[in-house]
Structure formats: structure tokens, C-alpha cells
Amino acid sequence: MNDWQTQVRLLWWSQLIAVAAMEMSEPFWPLFLRQLQGVESDSLALWSALIYGAPLLVAGFAAPVWGRLGDRFGHKPMVLRSMLGLMLTQALLYFSSSLWEVLLYRLLQGALAGIITAALCFATAIAPQEKRASVVGRLTAATAAGAIIGPVVGGALVQWLDYRAIFLGGAAICLLLTLLLARRLQHDGGRNRAKPEITSGSATLSTTLQDGPPMLALLLLVILLLQSAKAMPSSFFALFAEQQLGSTPLLTGLLFSAAGFGMMLSASGWGQLFDRLAPATGLALLSTIALAAAACYLAHLYSGWLSLLAVRFAWGICLGAMLPMVQATLIRLSDNGCNGRLIGAAQSCIRFGNLAGVGGGALLMSQWSYSGGFHGATLAYLLAAAVLFLAWLRLTQVDASPATAGASHAQSRSGSW
């Protein structure tokens, strides 16, 4: 096995375990906060939303900064920093006794952590250009698997011990992962690392920025729309399942996890497929997949619980392609050496899209019931499909231009491809 593949495998397992450790607490924030000092029942929902959204907001501003530092000094220090940040904040949460302390530590987590961004930057920096979509898909599958495993383990810890055991366990896991990665992960060299070769047959991102709608702006807008659509039902899905389908908590959990299973099983396969496709062809396929995701959201309103299980799984398969492969396309079209900056910008859009989706979904549901929330998310997917189609047109025009064709021919003759 090539050395870069060994490193990616190490990152895959580390990311899966770290995400699982963080997701152990996600379903239980309202229950944990209820035990703290000075918590009133009528303000619990507000505090839960603040605690959930605080790290997302800060991480949205911090991710590009860490990405730029990784491009300059290497991404291994960023991976270790993110693990240490998770370890520190989980340990502090274990000792927290008030709502304000929890909020402060969650803000600190958003500023210091970010293992998904750091691992993605490292992996795409060391992987060959023609394998980067596969790498993004594999790491996405690791994230999805961790998100499925974490709540189950967290529930067991809560049932057998207490809520604080989640934070103590998470801190211990992140400490062990930090020590492992410090010893086994190689330094990628920052700006001094060797630049992987570029595959032929596509324009670079810098070329597409010369005129017309900037490709960078289009792809980042797609990421924002896709994450907003994904997050919109999260604020009311459990209520929808309970009130419209008569679901028990166990059935609701199964419905919620079905999308994660679809994403976990499909992400690696999507990555392998997109590595074989030209970027323009990939954008056209992504536009079609966004339309399929919109259809899945509409199907929520007309499904029983069994058919909805299949719909959620199909939606998860779409999720395995959309955000990961848009990011992979962004990386593929970029100049080598700026992966961290671009991935940081993409992760910022994901965080802000998540916040916008949760807030927008709650607002639409309050005004037009569940149908309003699902129709709003469907519209976001349709807009994302339209922007992807525009990006496809933009890229095909650039690839067909005489200047791009001449540059490709010259580079092919020189052997740099």
C-alpha cells in the first residue's frame, strides 16, 4: 500500500472515532442542561439552541484561518490542534456547572476544534489529484459512521452512568487519538511539499475566475444551499414523525439514522465514480442528484413510516454525493497548495448553511406547519440544482475556449500532465 494511502486510512479511523465521541452528546443536550444551576423549563429550548449553534457560528469564521495556516505550515499541526481542542473542551464541559460555562466552552470548541476540516485538508494535500474525490468520499463515510455510532454509545453511557460520563469519555478518546496521530501521522510539509500532478481535460479554478460568474462563488453558494436544505427539517423532524406518523422514539431514531446509513454506504462509491468523470460531467450529475434530493423531501409529506424509511435511505445516498463531491470538485479545480484555504471556506459555508437551515426550517414550520418546512427545503435543493447547472455551463465554456485548449495542448506536450 502506498504511503499516502496508509496515512488516509489512519485519518479515516481517527475521524470516525473522534466524530463518534463528539456525537455522543448531541441528542442529550436538553437533558444535560436541565440538570444545571438556574435552568428554567421555559428557557430550556432557547438555551439548547444556543448551545447547539454556538460552535457552528464560531467555526464558520475560524475554519478559513486554520485552513490558511495549514497551507503555510503543514496540515499535521492542524490535525493535532483540532484533537487537542476537542479534548480540552470536553474536559472543561465535564467540570461545568452553569449554562454560561457550557456556552463558553462550546464557543471555545468551535474556535479550536474542527477535526473534519483538518483531516480533509491533510488527506487531499497528500493524495494524488486523480484520487481526491475518492478520499473525500471515504472521509465522508467515516463522518457518517461516527454520527451513527456516537448517539448509541452516548445513550449507553447515560443509562449506565450519567450525562457527564459522555464528556469524560470524549476527552479520554481525543487524548489517545492525539498521542496516536502525533506519533504515526507524517508531516506534509506545508508550502514546501511536492505538488501532485494535475490531470488533463479540465480548466483550473483560476482560469474560470477570469471572466463571467466566478466558479469559486458558484460552488460555495451551492455548498451553502445544500447544507441549508439538509438542516431545515432537523428542528422539527422528530415532531413530524411523532405527530404525522405516530412514530415511537425508537422508530424516529431509525428514520433519522436511515439517511446516515445511505450516506455512509454510498459516499466512497460516489468518490470513485467522480474520480473517473471530468469536472464538468460531475457538475451535471450533481445537478441531477440535487433534483432527486428535492423529490425525496417532497415524498416525506406523502409517505407512511415504512415507505419513509426507504425515502430517507435514498436521500442519504444523495447526501453521500452532493456536499462531498462539490468539495472534491472545488479541490480538483484549484491550484495546488491552496487546499486548506478552499476547504476552510467550504466548511464555513457548511456551518453558516447549517445555522440558516435550522433557523429557516423552524420559521417556516411555525408559519406553514410541516409542509412549509419541507417545501422550503425542497426549494433550496432546486436552487442548488440551478446553480450547479450554471456552474456546468460556465466550466464547459471555459474548457471549450481556444485559450484553454491551447494551454492544455502545450502542457500535454511538455509532459507536465
XYZ file of C-alpha atoms in Angstrom:
417
model
C 0.000 0.000 0.000
C 1.293 3.453 -0.880
C 2.357 5.664 1.978
C -0.353 8.248 1.332
C -2.991 5.517 1.485
C -1.713 4.404 4.887
C -1.977 7.983 6.126
C -5.531 8.349 4.791
C -6.539 5.084 6.453
C -5.171 6.399 9.772
C -7.132 9.618 9.301
C -10.269 7.628 8.396
C -10.285 5.690 11.651
C -9.300 8.724 13.715
C -12.083 10.833 12.202
C -14.683 8.105 12.696
C -13.766 7.712 16.375
C -13.493 11.468 17.022
C -16.858 12.204 15.369
C -18.468 9.382 17.335
C -17.020 10.845 20.551
C -18.469 14.265 19.744
C -21.837 12.932 18.605
C -22.312 11.060 21.899
C -23.675 14.259 23.442
C -25.777 15.624 20.552
C -29.175 14.021 21.406
C -28.833 14.737 25.124
C -28.090 18.461 25.403
C -31.569 19.445 26.659
C -31.465 16.664 29.278
C -27.982 17.634 30.453
C -28.733 21.367 30.562
C -31.852 20.696 32.633
C -29.607 19.479 35.469
C -27.513 22.660 35.664
C -27.948 25.549 38.051
C -30.522 28.237 37.280
C -32.246 26.477 34.382
C -35.950 27.159 33.961
C -38.119 24.889 31.858
C -39.498 27.723 29.699
C -35.968 28.779 28.642
C -34.579 25.298 28.076
C -35.376 25.230 24.350
C -33.648 28.580 23.809
C -30.544 27.515 25.700
C -30.424 24.207 23.838
C -30.465 26.084 20.519
C -27.692 28.412 21.715
C -25.532 25.551 22.938
C -26.039 23.698 19.674
C -25.389 26.676 17.399
C -22.537 28.374 19.287
C -19.655 26.230 17.973
C -21.062 26.275 14.437
C -21.060 30.070 14.367
C -17.501 30.422 15.664
C -16.196 27.576 13.488
C -17.633 29.305 10.433
C -15.191 32.171 10.999
C -12.302 30.063 12.298
C -12.170 27.361 9.596
C -10.654 29.557 6.820
C -7.997 30.830 9.240
C -6.918 27.324 10.231
C -7.008 26.265 6.577
C -4.628 29.047 5.559
C -2.272 28.179 8.411
C -2.319 24.557 7.284
C -1.411 25.579 3.728
C 1.542 27.540 5.091
C 2.910 25.325 7.881
C 1.504 21.895 7.029
C -1.762 20.216 7.995
C -0.446 17.793 10.614
C -0.246 20.591 13.246
C -3.848 21.473 12.377
C -4.996 17.870 12.886
C -3.265 17.741 16.283
C -4.646 21.168 17.222
C -8.190 20.084 16.435
C -7.869 16.897 18.501
C -6.355 18.779 21.433
C -9.111 21.387 21.157
C -11.770 18.682 21.370
C -10.003 17.037 24.308
C -9.716 20.330 26.198
C -13.313 21.430 25.669
C -14.755 18.020 26.527
C -12.744 18.020 29.756
C -13.973 21.527 30.599
C -17.582 20.504 29.914
C -17.170 17.641 32.373
C -16.473 20.201 35.129
C -19.080 22.778 34.010
C -21.798 23.732 36.482
C -23.751 26.562 34.805
C -25.292 27.409 31.459
C -22.835 30.226 30.846
C -19.881 27.916 31.391
C -21.276 25.397 28.926
C -21.869 28.169 26.360
C -18.313 29.481 26.816
C -16.761 26.040 26.381
C -18.861 25.325 23.305
C -17.698 28.621 21.771
C -14.124 27.586 22.552
C -14.771 24.237 20.873
C -15.874 25.989 17.696
C -12.707 28.104 17.705
C -10.153 25.356 18.434
C -11.615 22.130 17.089
C -12.615 21.168 13.537
C -11.226 17.680 13.005
C -13.324 17.124 9.865
C -11.809 20.183 8.172
C -8.265 19.421 9.339
C -8.388 15.762 8.248
C -9.855 16.677 4.870
C -7.156 19.295 4.265
C -4.390 16.836 5.182
C -5.774 13.956 3.128
C -6.381 15.973 -0.045
C -2.950 17.601 0.261
C -1.116 14.253 0.190
C -3.397 12.321 -2.183
C -2.794 12.279 -5.943
C -5.015 14.627 -7.899
C -6.848 11.762 -9.600
C -7.755 10.159 -6.237
C -9.002 13.181 -4.311
C -12.719 12.631 -4.866
C -12.320 9.078 -3.582
C -10.526 10.388 -0.500
C -13.272 12.942 0.178
C -15.875 10.192 -0.192
C -14.045 7.875 2.215
C -13.719 10.564 4.876
C -17.383 11.472 4.421
C -18.288 7.840 5.038
C -16.210 7.943 8.231
C -18.092 11.039 9.408
C -21.452 9.414 8.676
C -20.453 6.232 10.504
C -19.296 8.215 13.532
C -22.563 10.158 13.585
C -24.483 6.873 13.666
C -22.340 5.175 16.321
C -21.923 8.161 18.657
C -25.527 8.624 19.867
C -25.854 4.887 20.546
C -22.703 4.839 22.689
C -23.753 8.078 24.362
C -27.140 6.649 25.247
C -25.471 3.623 26.830
C -23.161 5.836 28.907
C -26.087 7.962 30.080
C -28.126 4.906 31.026
C -25.304 3.126 32.860
C -23.515 6.148 34.352
C -24.624 9.773 33.860
C -24.520 12.634 31.362
C -21.051 13.815 32.402
C -19.597 10.424 31.526
C -20.106 11.428 27.880
C -17.706 14.365 28.226
C -15.136 12.441 30.242
C -15.194 9.604 27.725
C -14.883 12.045 24.823
C -11.889 13.787 26.421
C -10.102 10.472 27.032
C -10.722 9.302 23.467
C -9.438 12.550 21.951
C -6.324 12.462 24.137
C -5.489 8.935 22.961
C -6.111 9.917 19.339
C -3.821 12.946 19.719
C -0.984 10.780 21.015
C -1.508 8.250 18.212
C -1.593 10.867 15.462
C 1.420 12.724 16.857
C 3.418 9.502 16.554
C 2.057 7.972 13.328
C 0.962 10.898 11.153
C 3.650 12.251 8.854
C 4.291 15.939 8.284
C 3.012 17.033 4.887
C 5.469 19.919 4.609
C 3.214 22.961 4.160
C 4.232 25.118 1.217
C 7.391 23.064 0.738
C 5.572 19.810 -0.050
C 5.678 18.378 -3.529
C 2.700 19.350 -5.632
C 0.737 16.456 -7.125
C 0.259 16.304 -10.853
C -2.837 17.718 -12.485
C -4.977 15.533 -14.674
C -5.719 16.741 -18.172
C -9.010 17.683 -19.715
C -10.156 20.406 -17.316
C -9.676 24.078 -16.676
C -8.340 25.262 -13.349
C -10.287 27.363 -10.896
C -8.007 30.333 -11.567
C -8.885 30.077 -15.272
C -12.611 30.131 -14.551
C -12.221 33.262 -12.451
C -11.028 35.355 -15.374
C -14.496 36.367 -16.590
C -18.169 35.609 -16.099
C -19.689 34.219 -12.889
C -16.758 33.222 -10.630
C -16.621 29.443 -10.285
C -15.457 29.720 -6.688
C -18.501 31.813 -5.750
C -20.851 29.438 -7.561
C -19.509 26.333 -5.824
C -19.517 27.970 -2.394
C -23.113 29.119 -2.977
C -24.039 25.524 -3.849
C -22.469 24.305 -0.600
C -24.429 26.906 1.384
C -27.715 25.926 -0.296
C -27.143 22.186 0.058
C -26.334 22.413 3.762
C -29.284 24.756 4.389
C -31.610 22.266 2.695
C -30.153 19.372 4.661
C -30.531 21.172 8.004
C -34.010 22.655 7.540
C -36.061 19.667 8.787
C -33.723 18.958 11.724
C -35.573 21.358 14.021
C -38.962 19.678 13.512
C -38.393 16.187 12.077
C -38.893 14.408 15.418
C -42.191 16.254 15.944
C -43.240 15.496 12.365
C -42.557 11.783 12.827
C -44.410 11.705 16.133
C -47.475 13.743 15.166
C -47.902 12.831 11.486
C -46.733 9.218 11.531
C -47.366 8.223 15.134
C -43.735 7.149 15.478
C -42.267 5.944 18.743
C -38.851 7.338 19.805
C -37.192 4.151 18.543
C -38.872 4.412 15.147
C -37.983 8.094 14.934
C -34.371 7.190 15.605
C -34.472 4.581 12.846
C -35.961 7.054 10.397
C -33.345 9.634 11.338
C -30.487 7.135 11.020
C -31.629 5.756 7.655
C -30.187 8.803 5.896
C -26.893 8.311 7.711
C -26.720 4.690 6.585
C -27.389 5.693 2.988
C -24.685 8.337 3.164
C -22.177 6.004 4.812
C -22.707 3.218 2.259
C -22.638 5.433 -0.825
C -20.020 8.137 -0.180
C -16.951 6.069 -1.089
C -18.604 4.770 -4.273
C -19.550 8.285 -5.327
C -15.943 9.365 -4.804
C -14.608 6.585 -7.017
C -17.133 7.490 -9.728
C -16.327 11.206 -9.645
C -12.590 10.483 -9.904
C -13.332 8.941 -13.321
C -15.521 11.825 -14.516
C -14.447 15.150 -15.949
C -15.313 18.053 -13.604
C -17.989 19.398 -15.983
C -19.651 15.987 -16.223
C -19.545 15.716 -12.440
C -21.314 19.061 -12.044
C -24.063 17.966 -14.442
C -24.536 14.749 -12.464
C -24.627 16.678 -9.178
C -27.373 18.908 -10.553
C -29.448 15.800 -11.301
C -28.754 14.376 -7.831
C -29.929 17.652 -6.232
C -33.205 17.286 -8.132
C -33.534 13.740 -6.791
C -32.943 15.036 -3.252
C -35.703 17.616 -3.771
C -38.061 14.801 -4.811
C -37.132 12.869 -1.663
C -38.098 15.856 0.502
C -41.475 16.162 -1.193
C -42.014 12.430 -0.684
C -41.767 12.979 3.108
C -45.211 14.570 3.011
C -46.871 11.612 1.261
C -45.218 8.581 2.897
C -46.072 6.208 5.687
C -43.346 5.214 8.104
C -42.197 2.172 6.095
C -42.024 3.965 2.758
C -40.424 6.946 4.508
C -37.673 4.637 5.716
C -36.847 3.906 2.066
C -37.165 7.580 1.134
C -34.765 8.604 3.903
C -32.267 5.951 2.800
C -32.479 7.205 -0.812
C -31.991 10.773 0.411
C -28.912 9.602 2.313
C -27.483 8.184 -0.924
C -27.942 11.645 -2.461
C -26.219 13.187 0.569
C -23.242 10.901 0.019
C -22.687 12.602 -3.339
C -23.730 16.234 -3.019
C -21.675 18.101 -0.430
C -18.628 15.782 -0.548
C -18.389 15.829 -4.335
C -18.935 19.585 -4.625
C -15.983 19.988 -2.256
C -13.989 17.445 -4.254
C -14.724 19.385 -7.448
C -13.632 22.590 -5.747
C -10.340 20.956 -4.751
C -9.873 19.369 -8.180
C -10.235 22.702 -9.987
C -7.998 24.572 -7.572
C -4.352 25.467 -7.834
C -2.201 23.093 -5.795
C -1.083 24.433 -2.444
C -4.299 26.277 -1.508
C -6.450 23.291 -0.495
C -6.647 24.427 3.114
C -7.920 27.879 2.196
C -10.604 26.488 -0.107
C -11.672 23.708 2.251
C -11.815 26.228 5.097
C -14.091 28.463 3.018
C -16.271 25.458 2.133
C -16.524 24.437 5.785
C -17.545 27.998 6.692
C -20.380 27.771 4.172
C -21.403 24.438 5.679
C -21.537 25.929 9.190
C -23.446 29.030 8.118
C -25.734 26.933 5.942
C -26.469 24.702 8.913
C -27.422 27.694 11.055
C -29.525 29.206 8.269
C -31.249 25.888 7.638
C -32.128 25.218 11.269
C -33.431 28.768 11.753
C -35.246 28.871 8.432
C -36.829 25.465 8.979
C -38.121 26.456 12.398
C -39.565 29.707 10.979
C -41.242 28.017 8.019
C -42.693 25.290 10.228
C -44.099 27.849 12.660
C -45.794 29.756 9.840
C -46.953 26.972 7.492
C -46.689 23.765 9.521
C -44.531 20.842 8.409
C -45.399 21.213 4.728
C -43.892 24.703 4.773
C -40.636 23.387 6.194
C -40.306 20.571 3.661
C -41.315 22.808 0.753
C -38.719 25.364 1.822
C -36.015 22.680 1.911
C -37.172 21.410 -1.499
C -36.822 24.920 -2.909
C -33.273 25.141 -1.551
C -32.378 21.917 -3.377
C -33.937 23.221 -6.593
C -31.891 26.420 -6.322
C -28.752 24.352 -5.720
C -29.530 22.292 -8.847
C -29.915 25.512 -10.862
C -26.602 26.924 -9.614
C -24.863 23.604 -10.370
C -26.260 23.747 -13.894
C -24.934 27.297 -14.246
C -21.525 26.129 -12.995
C -21.598 23.299 -15.556
C -22.303 25.802 -18.340
C -19.517 28.047 -17.091
C -16.986 25.223 -16.958
C -17.882 23.787 -20.372
C -17.469 27.261 -21.905
C -14.023 27.636 -20.340
C -12.904 24.141 -21.395
C -14.079 24.835 -24.950
C -12.302 28.197 -25.227
C -9.267 28.388 -27.575
C -7.021 29.700 -24.796
C -7.757 26.774 -22.509
C -7.398 24.250 -25.315
C -4.071 25.754 -26.328
C -2.781 25.711 -22.771
C -3.844 22.075 -22.348
C -2.075 21.104 -25.582
C 1.105 22.899 -24.608
C 1.204 21.329 -21.151
C 0.465 17.891 -22.602
C 3.393 18.203 -24.995
C 5.718 19.312 -22.211
C 4.815 16.217 -20.183
C 3.596 18.184 -17.143
C 0.237 16.416 -17.247
